[in-house]
Each structure stands twice: as C-alpha cells, then as structure tokens.
Coordinates of C-alpha atoms in Angstrom, one line a residue:
X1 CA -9.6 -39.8 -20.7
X2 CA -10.2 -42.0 -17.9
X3 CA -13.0 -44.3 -17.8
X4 CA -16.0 -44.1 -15.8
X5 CA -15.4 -47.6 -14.0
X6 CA -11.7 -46.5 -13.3
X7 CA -13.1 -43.4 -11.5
X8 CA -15.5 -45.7 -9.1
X9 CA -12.6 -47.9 -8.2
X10 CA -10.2 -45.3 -7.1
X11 CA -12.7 -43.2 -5.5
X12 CA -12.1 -43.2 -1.5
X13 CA -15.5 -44.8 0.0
X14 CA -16.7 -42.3 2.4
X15 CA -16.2 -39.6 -0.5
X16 CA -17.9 -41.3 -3.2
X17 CA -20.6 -42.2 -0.5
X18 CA -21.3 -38.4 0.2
X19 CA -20.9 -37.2 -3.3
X20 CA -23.8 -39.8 -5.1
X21 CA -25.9 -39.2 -1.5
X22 CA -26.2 -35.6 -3.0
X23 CA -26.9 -36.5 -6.2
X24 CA -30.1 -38.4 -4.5
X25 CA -28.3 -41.7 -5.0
X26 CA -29.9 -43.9 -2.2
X27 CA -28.2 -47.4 -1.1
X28 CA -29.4 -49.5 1.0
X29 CA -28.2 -49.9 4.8
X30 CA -26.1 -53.1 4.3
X31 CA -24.8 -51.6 0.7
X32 CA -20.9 -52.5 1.5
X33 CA -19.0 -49.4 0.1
X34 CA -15.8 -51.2 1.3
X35 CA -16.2 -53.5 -1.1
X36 CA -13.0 -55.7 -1.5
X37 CA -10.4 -55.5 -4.3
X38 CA -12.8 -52.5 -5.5
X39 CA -13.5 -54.8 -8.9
X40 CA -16.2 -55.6 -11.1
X41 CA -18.8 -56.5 -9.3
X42 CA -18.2 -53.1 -7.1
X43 CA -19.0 -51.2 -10.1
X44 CA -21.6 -53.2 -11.2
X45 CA -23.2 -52.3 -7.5
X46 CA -22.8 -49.1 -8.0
X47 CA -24.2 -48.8 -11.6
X48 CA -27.3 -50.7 -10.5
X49 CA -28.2 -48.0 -7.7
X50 CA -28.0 -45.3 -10.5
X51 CA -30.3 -47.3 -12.7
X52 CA -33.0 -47.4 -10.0
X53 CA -33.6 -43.8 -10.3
X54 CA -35.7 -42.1 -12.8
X55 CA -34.9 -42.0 -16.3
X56 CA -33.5 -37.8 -16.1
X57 CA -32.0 -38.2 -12.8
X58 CA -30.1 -41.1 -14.3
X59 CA -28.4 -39.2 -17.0
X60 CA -27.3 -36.4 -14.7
X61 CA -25.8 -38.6 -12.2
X62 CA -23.9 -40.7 -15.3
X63 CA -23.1 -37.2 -16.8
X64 CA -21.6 -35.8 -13.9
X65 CA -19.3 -39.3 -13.3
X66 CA -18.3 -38.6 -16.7
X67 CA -17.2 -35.6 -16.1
X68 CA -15.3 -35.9 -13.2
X69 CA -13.8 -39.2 -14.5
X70 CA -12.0 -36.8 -17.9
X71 CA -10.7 -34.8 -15.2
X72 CA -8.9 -37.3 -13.2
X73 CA -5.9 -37.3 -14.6
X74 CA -2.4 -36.3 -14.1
X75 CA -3.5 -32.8 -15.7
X76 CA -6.0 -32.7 -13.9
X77 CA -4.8 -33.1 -10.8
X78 CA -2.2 -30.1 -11.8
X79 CA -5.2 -28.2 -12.8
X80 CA -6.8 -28.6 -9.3
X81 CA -3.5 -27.7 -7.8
X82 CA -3.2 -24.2 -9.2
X83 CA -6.9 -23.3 -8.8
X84 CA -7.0 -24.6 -5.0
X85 CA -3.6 -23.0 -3.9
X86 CA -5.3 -19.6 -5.3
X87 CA -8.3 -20.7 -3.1
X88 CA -6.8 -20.9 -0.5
X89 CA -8.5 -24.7 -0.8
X90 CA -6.0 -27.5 1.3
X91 CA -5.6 -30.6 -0.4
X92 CA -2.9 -32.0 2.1
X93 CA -3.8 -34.9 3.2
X94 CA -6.8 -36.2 0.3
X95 CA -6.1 -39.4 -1.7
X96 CA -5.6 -38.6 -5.1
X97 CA -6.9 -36.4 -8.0
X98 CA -10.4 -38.7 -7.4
X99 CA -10.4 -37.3 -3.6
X100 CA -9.9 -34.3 -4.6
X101 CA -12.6 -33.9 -7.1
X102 CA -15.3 -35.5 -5.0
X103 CA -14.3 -33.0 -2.4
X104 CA -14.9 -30.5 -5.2
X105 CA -17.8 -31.3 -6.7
X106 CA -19.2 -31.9 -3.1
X107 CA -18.1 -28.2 -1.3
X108 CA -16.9 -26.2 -4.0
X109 CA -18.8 -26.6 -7.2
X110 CA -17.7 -23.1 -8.3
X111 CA -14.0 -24.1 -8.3
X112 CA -14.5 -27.7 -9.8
X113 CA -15.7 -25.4 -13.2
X114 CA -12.7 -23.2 -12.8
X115 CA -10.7 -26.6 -12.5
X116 CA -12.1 -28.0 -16.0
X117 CA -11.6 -24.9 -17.2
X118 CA -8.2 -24.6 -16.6
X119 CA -7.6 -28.4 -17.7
X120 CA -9.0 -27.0 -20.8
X121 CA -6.7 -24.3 -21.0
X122 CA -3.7 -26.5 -20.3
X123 CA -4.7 -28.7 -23.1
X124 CA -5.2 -26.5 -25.6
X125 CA -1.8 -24.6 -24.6
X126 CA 0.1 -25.0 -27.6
X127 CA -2.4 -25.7 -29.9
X128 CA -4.2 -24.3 -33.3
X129 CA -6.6 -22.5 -31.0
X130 CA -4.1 -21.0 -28.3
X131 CA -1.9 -18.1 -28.4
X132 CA 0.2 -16.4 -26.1
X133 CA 1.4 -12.6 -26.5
X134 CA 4.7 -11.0 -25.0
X135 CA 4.2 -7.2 -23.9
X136 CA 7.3 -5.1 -23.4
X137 CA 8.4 -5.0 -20.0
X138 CA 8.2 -1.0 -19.7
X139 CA 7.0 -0.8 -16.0
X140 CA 3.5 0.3 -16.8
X141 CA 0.8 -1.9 -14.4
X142 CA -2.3 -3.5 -15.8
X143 CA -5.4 -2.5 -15.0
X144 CA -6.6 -6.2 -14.0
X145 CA -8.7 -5.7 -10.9
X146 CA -10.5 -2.6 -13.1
X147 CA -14.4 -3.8 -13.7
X148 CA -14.8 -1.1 -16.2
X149 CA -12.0 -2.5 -17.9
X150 CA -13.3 -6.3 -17.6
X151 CA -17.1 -5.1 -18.6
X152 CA -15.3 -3.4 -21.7
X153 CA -12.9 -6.7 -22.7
X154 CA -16.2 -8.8 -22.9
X155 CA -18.2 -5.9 -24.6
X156 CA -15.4 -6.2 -27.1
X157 CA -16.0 -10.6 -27.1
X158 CA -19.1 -9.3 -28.6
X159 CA -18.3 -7.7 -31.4
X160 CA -15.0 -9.8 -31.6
X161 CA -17.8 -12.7 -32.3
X162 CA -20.4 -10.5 -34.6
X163 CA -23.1 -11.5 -32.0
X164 CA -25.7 -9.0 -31.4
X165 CA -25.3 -7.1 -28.4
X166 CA -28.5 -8.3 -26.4
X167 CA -26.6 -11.9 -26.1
X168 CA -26.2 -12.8 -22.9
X169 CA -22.5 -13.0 -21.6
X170 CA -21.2 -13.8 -18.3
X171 CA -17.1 -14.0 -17.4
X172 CA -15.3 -15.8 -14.6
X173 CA -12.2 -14.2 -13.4
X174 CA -10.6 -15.8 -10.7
X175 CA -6.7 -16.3 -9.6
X176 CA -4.3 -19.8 -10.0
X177 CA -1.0 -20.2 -9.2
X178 CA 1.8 -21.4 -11.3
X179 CA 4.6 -23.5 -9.6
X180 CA 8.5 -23.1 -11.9
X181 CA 9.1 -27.2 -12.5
X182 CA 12.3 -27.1 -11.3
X183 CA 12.9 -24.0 -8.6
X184 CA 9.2 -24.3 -7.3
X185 CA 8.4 -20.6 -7.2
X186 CA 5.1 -19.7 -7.5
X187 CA 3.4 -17.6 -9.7
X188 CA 0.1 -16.1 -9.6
X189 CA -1.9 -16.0 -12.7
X190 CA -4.8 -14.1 -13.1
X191 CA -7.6 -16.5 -15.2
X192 CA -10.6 -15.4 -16.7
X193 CA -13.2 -17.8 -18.6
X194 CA -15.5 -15.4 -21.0
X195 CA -18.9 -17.2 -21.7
X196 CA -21.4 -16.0 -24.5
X197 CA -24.6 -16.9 -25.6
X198 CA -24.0 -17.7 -29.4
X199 CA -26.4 -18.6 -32.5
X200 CA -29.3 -21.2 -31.8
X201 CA -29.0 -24.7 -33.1
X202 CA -32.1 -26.8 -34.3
X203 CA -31.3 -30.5 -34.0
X204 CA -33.4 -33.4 -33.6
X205 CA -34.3 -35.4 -30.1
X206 CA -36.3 -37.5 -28.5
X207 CA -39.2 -35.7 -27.0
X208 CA -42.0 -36.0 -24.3
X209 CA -43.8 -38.0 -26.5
X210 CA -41.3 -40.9 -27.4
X211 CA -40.8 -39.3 -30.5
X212 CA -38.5 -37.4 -32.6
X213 CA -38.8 -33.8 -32.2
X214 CA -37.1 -30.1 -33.8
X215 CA -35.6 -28.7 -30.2
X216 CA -33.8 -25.5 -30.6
X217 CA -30.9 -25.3 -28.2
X218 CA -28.7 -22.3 -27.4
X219 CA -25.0 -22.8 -27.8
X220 CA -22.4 -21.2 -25.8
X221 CA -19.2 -20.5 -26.9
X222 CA -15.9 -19.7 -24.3
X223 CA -13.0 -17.6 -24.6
X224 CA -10.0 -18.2 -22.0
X225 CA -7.5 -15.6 -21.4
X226 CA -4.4 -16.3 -18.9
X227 CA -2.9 -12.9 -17.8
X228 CA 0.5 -13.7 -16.1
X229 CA 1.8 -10.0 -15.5
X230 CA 5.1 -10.9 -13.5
X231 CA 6.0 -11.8 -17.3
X232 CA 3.9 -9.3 -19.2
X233 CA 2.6 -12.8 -21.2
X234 CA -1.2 -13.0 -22.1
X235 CA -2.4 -16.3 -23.6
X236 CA -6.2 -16.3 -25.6
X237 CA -7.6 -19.6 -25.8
X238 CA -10.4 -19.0 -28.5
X239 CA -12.0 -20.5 -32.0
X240 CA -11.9 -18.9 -35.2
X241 CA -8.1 -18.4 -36.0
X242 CA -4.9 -16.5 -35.4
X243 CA -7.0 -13.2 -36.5
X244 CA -9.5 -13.5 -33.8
X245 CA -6.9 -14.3 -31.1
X246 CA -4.6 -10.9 -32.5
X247 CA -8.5 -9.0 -31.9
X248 CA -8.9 -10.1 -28.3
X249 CA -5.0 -9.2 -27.2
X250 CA -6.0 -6.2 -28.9
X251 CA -9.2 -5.6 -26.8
X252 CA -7.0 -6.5 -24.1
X253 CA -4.2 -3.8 -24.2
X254 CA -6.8 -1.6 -25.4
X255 CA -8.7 -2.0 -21.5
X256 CA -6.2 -3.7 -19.2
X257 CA -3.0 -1.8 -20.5
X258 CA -3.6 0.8 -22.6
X259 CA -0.3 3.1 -22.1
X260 CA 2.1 -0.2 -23.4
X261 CA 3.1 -0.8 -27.2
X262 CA 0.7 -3.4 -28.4
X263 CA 2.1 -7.0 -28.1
X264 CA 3.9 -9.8 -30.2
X265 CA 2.4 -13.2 -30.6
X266 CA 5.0 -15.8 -29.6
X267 CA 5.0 -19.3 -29.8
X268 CA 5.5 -20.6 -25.9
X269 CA 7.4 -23.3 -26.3
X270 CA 9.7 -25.1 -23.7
X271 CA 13.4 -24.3 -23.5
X272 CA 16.1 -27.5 -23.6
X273 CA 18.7 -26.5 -21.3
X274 CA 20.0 -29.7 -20.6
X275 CA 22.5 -30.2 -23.4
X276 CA 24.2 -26.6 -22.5
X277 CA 25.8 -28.3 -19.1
X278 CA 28.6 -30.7 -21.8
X279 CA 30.3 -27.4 -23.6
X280 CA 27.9 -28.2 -27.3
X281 CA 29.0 -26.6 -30.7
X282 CA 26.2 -24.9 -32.3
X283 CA 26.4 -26.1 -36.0
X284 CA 26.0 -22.9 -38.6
X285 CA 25.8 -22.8 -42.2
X286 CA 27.2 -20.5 -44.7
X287 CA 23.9 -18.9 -45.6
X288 CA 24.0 -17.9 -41.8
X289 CA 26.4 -15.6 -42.2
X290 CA 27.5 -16.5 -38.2
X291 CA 30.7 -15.8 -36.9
X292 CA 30.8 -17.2 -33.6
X293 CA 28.5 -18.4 -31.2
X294 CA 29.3 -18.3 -27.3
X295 CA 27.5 -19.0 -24.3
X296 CA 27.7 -15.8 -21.7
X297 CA 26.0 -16.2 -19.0
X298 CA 24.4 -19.1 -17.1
X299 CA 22.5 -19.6 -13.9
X300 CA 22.0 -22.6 -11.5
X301 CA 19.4 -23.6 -9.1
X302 CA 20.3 -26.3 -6.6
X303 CA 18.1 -28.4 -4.8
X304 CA 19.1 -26.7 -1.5
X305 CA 16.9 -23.7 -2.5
X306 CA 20.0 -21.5 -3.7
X307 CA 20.3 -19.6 -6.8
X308 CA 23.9 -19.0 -8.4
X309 CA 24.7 -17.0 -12.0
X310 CA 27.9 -17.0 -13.9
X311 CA 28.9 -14.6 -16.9
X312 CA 32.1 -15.0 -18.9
X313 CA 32.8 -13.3 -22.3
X314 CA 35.9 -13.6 -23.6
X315 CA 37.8 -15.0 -26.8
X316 CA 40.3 -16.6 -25.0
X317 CA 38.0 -18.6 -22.7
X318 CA 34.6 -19.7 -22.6
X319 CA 32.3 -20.5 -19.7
X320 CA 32.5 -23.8 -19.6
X321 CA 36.5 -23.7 -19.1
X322 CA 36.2 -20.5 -16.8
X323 CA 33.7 -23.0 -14.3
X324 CA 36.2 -25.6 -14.4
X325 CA 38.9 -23.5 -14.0
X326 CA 37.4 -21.8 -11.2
X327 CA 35.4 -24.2 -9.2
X328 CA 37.6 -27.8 -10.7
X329 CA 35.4 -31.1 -10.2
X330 CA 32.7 -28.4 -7.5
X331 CA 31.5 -26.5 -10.5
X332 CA 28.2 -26.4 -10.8
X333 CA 28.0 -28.1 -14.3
X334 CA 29.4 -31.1 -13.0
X335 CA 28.3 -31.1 -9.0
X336 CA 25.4 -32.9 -8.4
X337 CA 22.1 -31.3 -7.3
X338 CA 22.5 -28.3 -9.7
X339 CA 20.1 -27.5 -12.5
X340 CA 20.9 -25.1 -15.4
X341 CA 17.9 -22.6 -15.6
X342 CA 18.9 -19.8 -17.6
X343 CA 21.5 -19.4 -20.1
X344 CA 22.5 -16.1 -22.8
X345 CA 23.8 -16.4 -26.1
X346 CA 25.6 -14.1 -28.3
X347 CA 25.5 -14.6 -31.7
X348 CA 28.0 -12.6 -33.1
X349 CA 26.9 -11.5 -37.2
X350 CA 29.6 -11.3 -39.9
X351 CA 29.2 -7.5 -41.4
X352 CA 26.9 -6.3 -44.0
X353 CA 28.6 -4.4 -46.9
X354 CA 29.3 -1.2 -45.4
X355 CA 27.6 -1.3 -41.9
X356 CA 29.3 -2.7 -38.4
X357 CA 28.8 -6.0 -37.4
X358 CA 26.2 -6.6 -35.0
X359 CA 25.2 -9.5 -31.9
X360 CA 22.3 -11.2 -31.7
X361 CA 21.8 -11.9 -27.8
X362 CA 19.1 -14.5 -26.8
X363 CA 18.2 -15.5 -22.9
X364 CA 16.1 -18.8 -22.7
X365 CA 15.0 -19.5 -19.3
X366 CA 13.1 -22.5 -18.1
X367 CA 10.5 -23.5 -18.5
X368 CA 9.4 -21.5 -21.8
X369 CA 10.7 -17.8 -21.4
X370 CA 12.5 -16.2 -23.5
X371 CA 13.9 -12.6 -25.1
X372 CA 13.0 -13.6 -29.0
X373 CA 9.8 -11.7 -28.7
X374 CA 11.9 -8.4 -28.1
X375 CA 13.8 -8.8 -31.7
X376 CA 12.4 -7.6 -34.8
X377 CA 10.2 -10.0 -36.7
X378 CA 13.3 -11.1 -39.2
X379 CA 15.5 -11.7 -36.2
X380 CA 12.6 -13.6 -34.3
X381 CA 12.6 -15.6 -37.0
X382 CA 15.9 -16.6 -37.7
X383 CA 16.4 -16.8 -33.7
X384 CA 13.9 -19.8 -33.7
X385 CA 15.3 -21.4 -37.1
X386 CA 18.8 -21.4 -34.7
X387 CA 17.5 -23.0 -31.5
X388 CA 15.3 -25.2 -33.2
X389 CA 18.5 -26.5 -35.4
X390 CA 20.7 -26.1 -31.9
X391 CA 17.7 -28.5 -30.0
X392 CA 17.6 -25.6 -27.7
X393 CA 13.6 -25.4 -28.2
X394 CA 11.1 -28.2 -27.6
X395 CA 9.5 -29.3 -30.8
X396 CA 6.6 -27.8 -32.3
X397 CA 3.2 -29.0 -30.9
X398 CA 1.1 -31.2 -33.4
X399 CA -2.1 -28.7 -34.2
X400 CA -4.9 -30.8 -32.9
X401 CA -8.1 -29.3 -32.1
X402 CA -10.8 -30.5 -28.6
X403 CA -14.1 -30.0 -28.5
X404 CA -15.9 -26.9 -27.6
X405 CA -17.5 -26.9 -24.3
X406 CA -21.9 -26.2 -24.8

C-alpha cells in the first residue's frame, strides 16, 4: 500500500491544491504548494493545515488521503484505466495514478468508488474468495441490460445471505474495459458491485462525552460479479465459500441466462506460451496412459497489428519443422516482433480394453483462456495435472484473504 506521505509528494500541486480546497482545507496566501524537492518539511506543511481543522473534519480529510494513497498503485492505476475508458473519462495527458485520482475524487466521485471497487476485484482475482464460471458458448444472449433480471439477482443476494428481506440493498452496475496484454484489444466487461445491509455490530467507542460508549453500527457486506459475455466467463467475488459463490452463478443463469446449461467453475489461471516457440517435449508417465502429444495449431500476433495462424497435423512432421520448413530463418517462431498467443494440443490416449482410442484436444490462449472447462470433470482434471507438469499454466495463487470493505 502506499503511504500517505508518498501520496503528498507525488501529487501534482494545482491538483492537490483543488482537491483538500474541497475538503475545506484552507492555506494561507503565501502557503508555497511548489514547494522544492517535495520532502519532509512539504508534508509536514501540509499535515499541519489538516490539524488546524476541527477534530471530525480532521479524520475525514486523513481518511480520504488514506484512501486514495492504497489506490495509487500500479493496480490501481490499471483499475482507473478500465473504469475511465468505459466512461468515456480521458486521462491523456494527467501525471500519474496520483493525477488521476485527485481528478477523481475531485469530478467524479461516483467513478473513484467503481475504481476501488474494481482494485478490489482485481485483488481478489485468484483468491479463496473469487471464482470465475465458464458457460457454454451456445449462442444464446444474456439478459444483462434486463432490470427485472438485475432486481431479481440481488433479490436472490438476499436469500443467498439469510438476511431478512427488509435489508436495505443497493447494486452498482456500470461497464470497464479489458485491454489483451499483448494484442491490445479491448474488451468490454460488464461490472456490477452488490451492497447489502447485513447484521448490526455492538462495539465500543469513544463517545460525545469523552467516554467509552456501546454504539451499534450497521455493517455492509459486497458481492462483485464481473460478466465478460464475449467469453461467456462470470467471476463472483463474495465471502462465505465455494458454496456461496456456486449459489450466486446460479442466481445468475437463473436471471441473466436462463435458456444455457448451468456453468463450470474454473480456475482462471494465466497461460505460459512462451516455452511452445523452442519445439518442448511434454514429459508423460506410465500411469498416463499417453501416446503421443503434438502441438496442432498455433497463432501469432506481431507488433505491426497483424494476426497469423498455423495448423499442422501429421506424423511425419510437426509444426515446428513445417514453420521452418516453410518460412526458413522468417518463420514466425524465430522472427522478431512475433508473439505466440494461441496454441492446440492433442493428446492422443492409448485404448481402453475394448473401446477406440480417443484425443484429448486443449486450446490455451493468452492471457488465461482456455477449452478445459468444456471436458468432463475427470478430463478437466487430468488436463490441468498435464499443463501444470508441462509449465503450460501459471502457478496456483497463494489463498490469501483482504479485508471486507464496511
């Protein structure tokens, strides 16, 4: 997280000016906001205008620097990114993630929550409280811009929760835009941030009086869903287990898609295509029961913008000595500027007693797509056991938990 003097320091002077003006921060006429090397004695300056306000004031203004300073970071600043390009917000031109939320925070106070939120999000991806489900690509649309259907999906947070229906509930849907690593292309993502009014907390505080006091303070509780329907991928960002996440993609076919097969939970893990470019073996044991293994197909992008996909099956060549044959020291596996995105895999199965032998074909494309959640659950498994093994999958994420936003 980034500290609360660090924030100060890289803040751009007019900006920071405007934003604690708002806030009712008032400097004096000769306070220099320029102030040289943008050190110690800077932040000092500022921190001794904040203490000259009243004691509540104080706290919100320190509370509010706080927050924006978690947020600058490089997450952050990708956060903002795919929020404001949905926004149709421009950041050309600003001076950093600090700039930009100060600009925020200043015009668009809406956004800078949908900005945290998504942070959030992108924190959590990959974590014990995250999961992302793969619908079958059958055609059918979703129902996302239905209100009926979004009233009914945060109905169902309700029960989902075992809250009493009289809790208040509000829900923020709004778009972002996902931009590919390495081609660029964009990707909107529609977002929605669920908050419900949970079970009261009693806890002690310091009260009017000086002294301690019982104050009863209602908690709220959030529920992110990310519905990325180019992809038919939702991800539920939520508390209370794998169980709870399974209900809400539940809800969510149930209102948003309710004419496709229910989904499969997937881990969304990023694909390794690098090694694939230098011809690798992919290792197999006996208890495999693998025959062969042979790369099929694989697609480029180059840095010019263009796209190019090669497929060779054969046993008397594989791709790697097709390309080379073909295109000598210009392949694409060798020229500079090209990037392997995509790449298929048949596994070809040695034959059960009495039945034909069968291939297991797996596409991985970057940056964490691919067919796995199209097998059955046995072959989903033994699918990930391979690539994982082949270092075709990033490692698993360490489960790690962050605190729930009140």
């Amino acid at each position: 997280m980034a500290s609360f003097s660090g924030f100060i320091r890289k803040s751009p002077d007019a900006r920071l000016e405007t934003f604690l003006t708002v806030l009712g921060v008032e400097a004096p006429d000769d306070f220099n906001w320029t102030s040289q090397g943008r050190g110690t004695a800077f932040v000092n300056d500022i921190t001794a205008l904040i203490a000259d306000l009243p004691d509540l004031k104080q706290d919100r203004v320190q509370a509010e620097l706080d927050h924006l300073a978690s947020l600058s970071t490089p997450q952050g600043m990708i956060a903002a990114e795919q929020i404001c390009s949905a926004q149709d917000i421009d950041l050309e031109g600003l001076q950093g993630v600090q700039d930009v939320l100060l600009m925020l925070a200043i015009d668009h106070p809406k956004t800078l929550e949908r900005v945290s939120a998504q942070a959030s999000l992108m924190q959590r991806t990959g974590g014990k409280n995250w999961s992302a489900f793969q619908f079958e690509n059958d055609g059918m649309p979703w129902a996302l811009d239905d209100e009926e259907a979004r009233a009914g999906f945060v109905s169902d947070a309700i029960a989902i929760l075992e809250l009493p229906k009289h809790r208040k509930r509000e829900a923020d849907w709004f778009p972002s835009v996902r931009v590919h690593p390495i081609t660029r292309e964009e990707t909107e993502i529609l977002q929605a941030t669920v908050y419900v009014e949970a079970n009261a907390e009693s806890e002690l505080t310091f009260g009017s009086s000086d002294g301690l006091e019982r104050q009863v303070t209602q908690r709220v509780v959030e529920v992110g869903i990310a519905c990325n329907a180019k992809e038919r991928i939702v991800e539920i960002c939520a508390r209370g287990g794998k169980k709870i996440r399974d209900e809400y993609a539940s809800s969510f076919c149930k209102h948003f898609a309710p004419e496709s097969p229910p989904p499969i939970a997937v881990p969304r893990r990023d694909v390794l295509l690098n090694t694939l470019g230098s011809n690798p073996s992919f290792p197999t044991e006996p208890a495999d029961k693998i025959t062969s293994v042979e790369i099929s197909s694989l697609e480029f992008y180059s840095v010019g913008g263009g796209f190019a996909r090669f497929e060779r099956r054969g046993d008397d060549e594989d791709i790697h000595h097709f390309l080379e044959r073909q295109f000598g020291e210009h392949s694409p596996i060798c020229s500079e500027g090209w990037t392997i995105i995509a790449a298929t895999l048949r596994i070809a199965l040695a034959p059960e007693h009495g039945k034909r032998a069968k291939t297991l074909t797996v596409t991985l494309r970057t940056p964490n797509t691919t067919t796995i959640p199209n097998k059955t659950e046995l072959e989903r498994q033994f699918a990930i056991n391979l690539l994982e093994r082949w270092e075709l999958l990033a490692a698993r994420p360490e489960p790690f938990d962050v605190a729930e936003t009140i």
